[in-house]
Coordinates of C-alpha atoms and ligand atoms in Angstrom, one line a residue:
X19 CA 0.0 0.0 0.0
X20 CA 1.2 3.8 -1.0
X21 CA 0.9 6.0 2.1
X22 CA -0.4 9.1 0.1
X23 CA -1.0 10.7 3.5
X24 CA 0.4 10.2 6.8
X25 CA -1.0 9.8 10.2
X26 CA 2.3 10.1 12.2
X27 CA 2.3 12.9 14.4
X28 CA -1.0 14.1 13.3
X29 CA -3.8 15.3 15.1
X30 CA -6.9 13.8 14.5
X31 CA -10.6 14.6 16.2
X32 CA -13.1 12.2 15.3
X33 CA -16.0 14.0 15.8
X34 CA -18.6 11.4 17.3
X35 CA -16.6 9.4 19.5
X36 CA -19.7 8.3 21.5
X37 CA -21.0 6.9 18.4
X38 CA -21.2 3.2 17.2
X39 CA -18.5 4.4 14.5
X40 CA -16.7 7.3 16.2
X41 CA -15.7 4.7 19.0
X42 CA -14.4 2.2 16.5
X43 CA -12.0 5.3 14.7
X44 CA -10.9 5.7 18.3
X45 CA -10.2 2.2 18.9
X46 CA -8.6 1.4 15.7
X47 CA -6.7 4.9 15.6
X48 CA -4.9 3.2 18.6
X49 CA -2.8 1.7 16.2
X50 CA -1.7 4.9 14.5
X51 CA 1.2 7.0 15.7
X52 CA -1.2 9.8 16.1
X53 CA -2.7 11.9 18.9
X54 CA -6.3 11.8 19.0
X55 CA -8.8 14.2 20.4
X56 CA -12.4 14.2 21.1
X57 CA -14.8 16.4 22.6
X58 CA -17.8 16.2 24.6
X59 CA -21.4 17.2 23.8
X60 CA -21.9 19.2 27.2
X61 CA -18.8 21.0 26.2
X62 CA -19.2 21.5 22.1
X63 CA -22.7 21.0 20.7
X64 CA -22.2 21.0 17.1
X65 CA -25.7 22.0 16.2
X66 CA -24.2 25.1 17.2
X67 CA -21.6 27.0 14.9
X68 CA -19.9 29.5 17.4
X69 CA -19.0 26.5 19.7
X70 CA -17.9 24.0 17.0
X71 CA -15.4 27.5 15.5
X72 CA -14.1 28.0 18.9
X73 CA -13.2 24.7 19.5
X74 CA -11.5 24.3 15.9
X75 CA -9.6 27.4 16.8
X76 CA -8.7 26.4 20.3
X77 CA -7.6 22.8 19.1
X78 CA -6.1 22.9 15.6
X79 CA -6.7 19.4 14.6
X80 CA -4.6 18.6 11.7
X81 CA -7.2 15.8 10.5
X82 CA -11.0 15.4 10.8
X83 CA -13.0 12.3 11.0
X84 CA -16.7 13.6 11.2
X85 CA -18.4 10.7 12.5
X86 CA -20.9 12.3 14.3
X87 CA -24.5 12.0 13.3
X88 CA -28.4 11.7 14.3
X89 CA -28.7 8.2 13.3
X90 CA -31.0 5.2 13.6
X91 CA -33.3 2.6 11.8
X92 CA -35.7 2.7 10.1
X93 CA -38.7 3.4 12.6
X94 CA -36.5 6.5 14.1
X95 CA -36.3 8.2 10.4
X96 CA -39.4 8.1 9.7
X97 CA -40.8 9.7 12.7
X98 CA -38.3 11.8 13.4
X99 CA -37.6 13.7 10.0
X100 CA -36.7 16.9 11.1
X101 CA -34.4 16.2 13.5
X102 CA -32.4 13.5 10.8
X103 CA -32.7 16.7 8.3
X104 CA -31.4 19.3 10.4
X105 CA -29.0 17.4 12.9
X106 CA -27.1 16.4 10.1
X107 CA -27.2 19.0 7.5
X108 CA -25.6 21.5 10.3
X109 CA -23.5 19.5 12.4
X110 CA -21.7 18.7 8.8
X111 CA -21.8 22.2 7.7
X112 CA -20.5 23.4 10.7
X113 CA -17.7 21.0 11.1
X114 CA -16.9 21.3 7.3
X115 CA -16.8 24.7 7.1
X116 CA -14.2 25.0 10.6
X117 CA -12.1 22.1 8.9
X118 CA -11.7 25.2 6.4
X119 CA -11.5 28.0 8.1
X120 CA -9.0 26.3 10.2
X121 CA -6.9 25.0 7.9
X122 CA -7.3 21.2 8.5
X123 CA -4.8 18.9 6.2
X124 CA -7.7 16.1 5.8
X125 CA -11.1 16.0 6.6
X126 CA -13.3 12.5 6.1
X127 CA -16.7 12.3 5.6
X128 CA -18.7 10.1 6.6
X129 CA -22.6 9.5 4.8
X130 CA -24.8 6.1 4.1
X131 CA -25.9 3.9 1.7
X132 CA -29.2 5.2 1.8
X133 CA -28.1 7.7 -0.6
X134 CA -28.5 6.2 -3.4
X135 CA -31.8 5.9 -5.1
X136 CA -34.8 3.8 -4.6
X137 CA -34.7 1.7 -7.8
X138 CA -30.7 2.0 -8.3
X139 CA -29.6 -1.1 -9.9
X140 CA -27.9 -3.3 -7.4
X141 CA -25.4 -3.3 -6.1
X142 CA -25.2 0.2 -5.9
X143 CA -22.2 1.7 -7.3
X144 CA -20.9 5.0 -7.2
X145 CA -21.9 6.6 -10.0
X146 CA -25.9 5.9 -8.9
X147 CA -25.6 9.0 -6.7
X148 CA -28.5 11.2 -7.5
X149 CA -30.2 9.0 -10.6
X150 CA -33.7 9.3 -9.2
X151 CA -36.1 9.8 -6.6
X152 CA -35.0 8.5 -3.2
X153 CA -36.0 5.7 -0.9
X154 CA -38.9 7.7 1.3
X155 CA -38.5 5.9 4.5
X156 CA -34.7 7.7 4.9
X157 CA -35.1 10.0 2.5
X158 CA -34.2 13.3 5.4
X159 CA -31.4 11.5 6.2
X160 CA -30.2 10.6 2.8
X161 CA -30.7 14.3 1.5
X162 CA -28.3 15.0 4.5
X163 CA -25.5 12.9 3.4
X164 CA -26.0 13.6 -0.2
X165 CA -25.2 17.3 0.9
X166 CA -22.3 16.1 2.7
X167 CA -20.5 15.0 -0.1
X168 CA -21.5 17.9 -2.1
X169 CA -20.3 19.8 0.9
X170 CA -16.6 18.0 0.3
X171 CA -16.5 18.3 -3.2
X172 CA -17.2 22.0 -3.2
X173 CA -14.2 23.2 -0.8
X174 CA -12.1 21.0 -2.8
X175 CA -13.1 22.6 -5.6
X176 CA -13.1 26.3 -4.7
X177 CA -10.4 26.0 -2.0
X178 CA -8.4 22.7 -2.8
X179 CA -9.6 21.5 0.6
X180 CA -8.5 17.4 1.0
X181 CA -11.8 16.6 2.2
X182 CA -13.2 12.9 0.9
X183 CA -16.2 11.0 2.0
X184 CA -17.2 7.1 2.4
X185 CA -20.8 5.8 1.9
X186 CA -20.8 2.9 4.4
X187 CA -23.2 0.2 4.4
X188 CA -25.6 -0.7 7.5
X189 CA -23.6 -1.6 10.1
X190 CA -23.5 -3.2 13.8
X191 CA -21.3 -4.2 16.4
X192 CA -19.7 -3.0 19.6
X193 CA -21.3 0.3 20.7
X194 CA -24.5 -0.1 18.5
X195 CA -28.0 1.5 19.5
X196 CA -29.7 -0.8 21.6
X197 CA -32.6 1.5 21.5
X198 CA -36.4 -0.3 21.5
X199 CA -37.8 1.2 19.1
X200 CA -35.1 3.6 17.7
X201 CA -32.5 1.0 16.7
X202 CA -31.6 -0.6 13.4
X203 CA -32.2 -4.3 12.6
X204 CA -29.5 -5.8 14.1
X205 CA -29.2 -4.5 17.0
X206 CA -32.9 -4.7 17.5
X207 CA -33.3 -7.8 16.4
X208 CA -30.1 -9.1 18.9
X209 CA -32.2 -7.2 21.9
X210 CA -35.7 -9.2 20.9
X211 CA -34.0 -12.3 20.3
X212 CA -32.1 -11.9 23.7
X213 CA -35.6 -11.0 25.5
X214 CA -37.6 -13.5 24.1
X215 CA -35.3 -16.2 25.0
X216 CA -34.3 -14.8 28.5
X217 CA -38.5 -15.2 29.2
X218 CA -38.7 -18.4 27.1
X219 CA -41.4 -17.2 24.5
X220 CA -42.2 -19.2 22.0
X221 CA -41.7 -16.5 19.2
X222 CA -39.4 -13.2 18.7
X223 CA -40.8 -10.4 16.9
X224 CA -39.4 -9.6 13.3
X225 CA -40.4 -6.3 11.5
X226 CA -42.1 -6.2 8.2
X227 CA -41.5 -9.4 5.9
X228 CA -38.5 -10.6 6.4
X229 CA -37.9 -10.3 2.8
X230 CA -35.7 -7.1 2.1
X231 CA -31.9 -7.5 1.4
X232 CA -29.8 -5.5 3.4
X233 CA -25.6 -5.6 3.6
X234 CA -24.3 -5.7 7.4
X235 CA -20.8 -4.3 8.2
X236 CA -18.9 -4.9 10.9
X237 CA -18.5 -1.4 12.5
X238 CA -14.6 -2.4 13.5
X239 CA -14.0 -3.3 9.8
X240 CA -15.2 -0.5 8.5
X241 CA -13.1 1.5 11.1
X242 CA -10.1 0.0 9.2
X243 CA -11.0 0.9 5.8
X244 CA -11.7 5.0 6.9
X245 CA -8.1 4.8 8.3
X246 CA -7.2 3.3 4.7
X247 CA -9.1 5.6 2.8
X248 CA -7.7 8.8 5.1
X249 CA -4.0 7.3 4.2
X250 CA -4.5 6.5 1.0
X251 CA -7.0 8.0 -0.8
X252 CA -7.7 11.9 -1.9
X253 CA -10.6 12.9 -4.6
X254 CA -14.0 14.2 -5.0
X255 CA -15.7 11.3 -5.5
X256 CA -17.3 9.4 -2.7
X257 CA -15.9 5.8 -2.0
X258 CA -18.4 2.7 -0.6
X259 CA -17.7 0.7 2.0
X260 CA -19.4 -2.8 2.6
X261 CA -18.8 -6.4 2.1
X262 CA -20.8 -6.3 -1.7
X263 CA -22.6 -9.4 0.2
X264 CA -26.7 -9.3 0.4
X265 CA -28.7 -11.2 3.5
X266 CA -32.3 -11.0 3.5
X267 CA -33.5 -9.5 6.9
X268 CA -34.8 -13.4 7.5
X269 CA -31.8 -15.0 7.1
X270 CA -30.2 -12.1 9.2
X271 CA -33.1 -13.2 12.2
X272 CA -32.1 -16.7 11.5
X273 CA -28.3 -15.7 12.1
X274 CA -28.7 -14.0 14.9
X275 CA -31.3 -16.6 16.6
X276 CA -28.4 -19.3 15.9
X277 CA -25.8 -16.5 17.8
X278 CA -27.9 -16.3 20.9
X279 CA -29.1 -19.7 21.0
X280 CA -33.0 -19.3 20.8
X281 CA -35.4 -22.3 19.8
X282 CA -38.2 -20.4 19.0
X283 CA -40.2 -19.2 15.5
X284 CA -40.3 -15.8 14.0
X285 CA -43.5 -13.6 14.3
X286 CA -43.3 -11.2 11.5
X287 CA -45.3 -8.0 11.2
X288 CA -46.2 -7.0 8.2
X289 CA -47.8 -3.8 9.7
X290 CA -44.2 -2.8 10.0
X291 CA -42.1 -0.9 6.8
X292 CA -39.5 -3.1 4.8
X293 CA -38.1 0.1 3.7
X294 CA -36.0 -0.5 0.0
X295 CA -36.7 -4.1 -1.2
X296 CA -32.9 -4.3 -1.4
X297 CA -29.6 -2.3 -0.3
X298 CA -26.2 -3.5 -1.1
X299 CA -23.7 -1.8 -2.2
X300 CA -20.7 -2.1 -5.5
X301 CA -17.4 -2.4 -3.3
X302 CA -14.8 -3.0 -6.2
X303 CA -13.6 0.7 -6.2
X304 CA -12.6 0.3 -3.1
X305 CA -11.4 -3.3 -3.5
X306 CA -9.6 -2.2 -6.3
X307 CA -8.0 0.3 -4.0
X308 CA -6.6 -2.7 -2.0
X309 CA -9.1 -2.7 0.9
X310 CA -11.9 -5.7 1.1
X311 CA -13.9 -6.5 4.3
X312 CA -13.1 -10.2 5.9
X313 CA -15.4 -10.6 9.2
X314 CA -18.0 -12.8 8.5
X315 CA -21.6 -12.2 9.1
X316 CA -21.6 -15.0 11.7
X317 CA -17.9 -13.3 13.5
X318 CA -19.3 -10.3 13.9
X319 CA -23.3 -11.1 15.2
X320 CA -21.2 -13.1 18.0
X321 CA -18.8 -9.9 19.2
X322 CA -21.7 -7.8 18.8
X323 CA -23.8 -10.1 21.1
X324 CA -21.0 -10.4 23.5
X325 CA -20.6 -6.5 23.7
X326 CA -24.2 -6.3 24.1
X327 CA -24.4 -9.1 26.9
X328 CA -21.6 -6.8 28.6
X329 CA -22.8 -3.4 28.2
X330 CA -26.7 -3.0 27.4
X331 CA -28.4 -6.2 28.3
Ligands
GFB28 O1 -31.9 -1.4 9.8 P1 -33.2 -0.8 9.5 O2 -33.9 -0.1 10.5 O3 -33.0 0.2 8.3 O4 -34.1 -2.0 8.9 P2 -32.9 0.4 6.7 C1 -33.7 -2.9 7.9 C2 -34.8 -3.9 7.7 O5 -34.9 -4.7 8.8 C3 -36.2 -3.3 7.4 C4 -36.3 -4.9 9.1 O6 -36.8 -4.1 6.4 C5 -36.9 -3.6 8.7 O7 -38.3 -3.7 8.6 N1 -36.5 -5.2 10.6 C6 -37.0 -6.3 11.1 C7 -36.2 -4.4 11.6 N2 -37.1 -6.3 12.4 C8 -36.7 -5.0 12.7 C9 -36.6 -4.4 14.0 O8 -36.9 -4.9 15.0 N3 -36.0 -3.1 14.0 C10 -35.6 -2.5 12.8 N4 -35.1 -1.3 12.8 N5 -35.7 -3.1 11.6 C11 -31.6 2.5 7.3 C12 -31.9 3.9 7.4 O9 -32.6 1.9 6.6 O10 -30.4 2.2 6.7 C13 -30.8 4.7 8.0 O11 -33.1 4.1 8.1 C14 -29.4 4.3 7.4 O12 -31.0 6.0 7.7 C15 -29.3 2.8 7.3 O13 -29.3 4.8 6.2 C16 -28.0 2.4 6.5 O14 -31.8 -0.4 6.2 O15 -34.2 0.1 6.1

């Protein structure tokens, strides 16, 4: 691997260190001979421009990870619109426009594969950005992220600003929202699963009809690739990260039942939204870049489980 950019000695805040993904820059930045610092929301709300300038001025990060995000499944975005809007137009706006102002070396980006449109061909590459109308279950939070990247590509074009953004994929493990309602799929369907066998029950509960395709990342591997892409990659375009691999959200219950151990059936609901029929994303730009995921499905459900048994059980 060329090192186009190096970490050593850098300063890097990864903006949404609380997060499910912040936390796994953190961890894996562990590994990098650079100083990392983070920030607290009581301390820096970055709703809030004034704050987020003052703390870019005060702490002169060299590098930007902006991680941070109003995020969750599908339930959460589409009763919540506004805040999925707003949240995430001006925290990125406001951290963008600081990584500017202050003279920041490399800024990442990071959006969703709910970006691309509804009846993109699949898997999704690149190039699908902005084709037609969008999925209308995420569509606040897509419009967010698509601005994100615009937001990138526009200081790089007017000020030569290395900022770049990655699309991931949905994603899970350590750190995930365990949230009832609020959560995405895996994580809710690990709680359910974990519930329903806990009080012996003879079914666990499985939104909608079990028959959308969704691609699950493991949050540490994708971790690995932003450090990859931050080292090695600089352009406007936006790069996708995922395993390429599809599951329906059946045989994700199914995996995560065999994980935790439970004998029971699924209840579906088809009362509940599918969402987009199916969600996987093209991988080979990145792959040809030299970066391809390698935790299985079955690898990760089991760390995520044991993080879960650990810290929100
Ligand atoms: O992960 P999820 O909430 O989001 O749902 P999306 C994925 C699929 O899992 C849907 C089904 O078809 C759900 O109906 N599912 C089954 C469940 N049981 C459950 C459950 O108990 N909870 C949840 N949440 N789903 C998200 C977007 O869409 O994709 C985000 O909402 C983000 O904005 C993310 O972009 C990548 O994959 O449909």
């Amino acid at each position: 691997m060329t090192e186009a950019f190096s970490l050593a000695g850098r300063r890097v805040w990864v903006a949404g260190h609380r997060g499910m993904v912040g936390s796994a820059v953190v961890r894996r930045l562990a590994s990098e001979q650079c100083e990392v610092v983070t920030v607290g929301r009581s301390e820096v709300d970055l709703r809030r421009q004034d704050q987020v300038e003052r703390w870019m001025d005060a702490t002169r990060p060299d590098v930007v990870v902006l991680a941070a995000a109003t995020v969750g499944g599908i339930h959460a975005n589409m009763t919540r619109p506004a805040d999925f809007i707003y949240d995430n137009l001006v925290i990125e706006t406001n951290i963008i426009h600081a990584a500017h102002k202050s003279g920041v070396a490399k800024l990442l980006a990071l959006g969703s594969s709910c970006i691309y449109p509804r009846e993109a061909p699949q898997p999704m590459a690149e190039d699908m950005l902005l084709t037609g109308p969008l999925e209308p279950t995420n569509e606040w939070y897509a419009v967010a992220k698509i601005a994100a990247i615009k937001l990138c590509q526009a200081y790089r074009e007017q000020y030569g600003s290395d900022f770049i953004s990655a699309m991931p994929t949905n994603l899970y493990g350590p750190g995930d929202n365990y949230h009832p309602t609020d959560s995405h799929a895996v994580a809710a369907l690990i709680r359910k699963t974990h519930l329903a066998k806990a009080a012996s029950a003879s079914t666990v509960e499985v939104w909608g009809t079990g028959k959308p395709v969704r691609e699950f990342l493991f949050v540490d591997a994708l971790a690995d690739a932003l450090v990859f892409l931050l080292k090695t990659y600089s352009g406007a375009g936006h790069v996708n990260v995922g395993t390429g691999i599809g599951h329906s959200i059946r045989e994700l219950a199914e995996a995560v039942v065999k994980t935790i151990g439970f004998a029971g059936d699924f209840a579906f609901d088809p009362a509940k939204p599918d969402g987009m029929k199916v969600k996987i994303m093209d991988v080979s730009r990145l792959n040809v870049m030299g970066w391809k995921a390698t935790t299985t499905l079955e690898d990760g459900l089991a760390k995520a489980y044991a993080w879960y048994l650990k810290n929100a059980a």
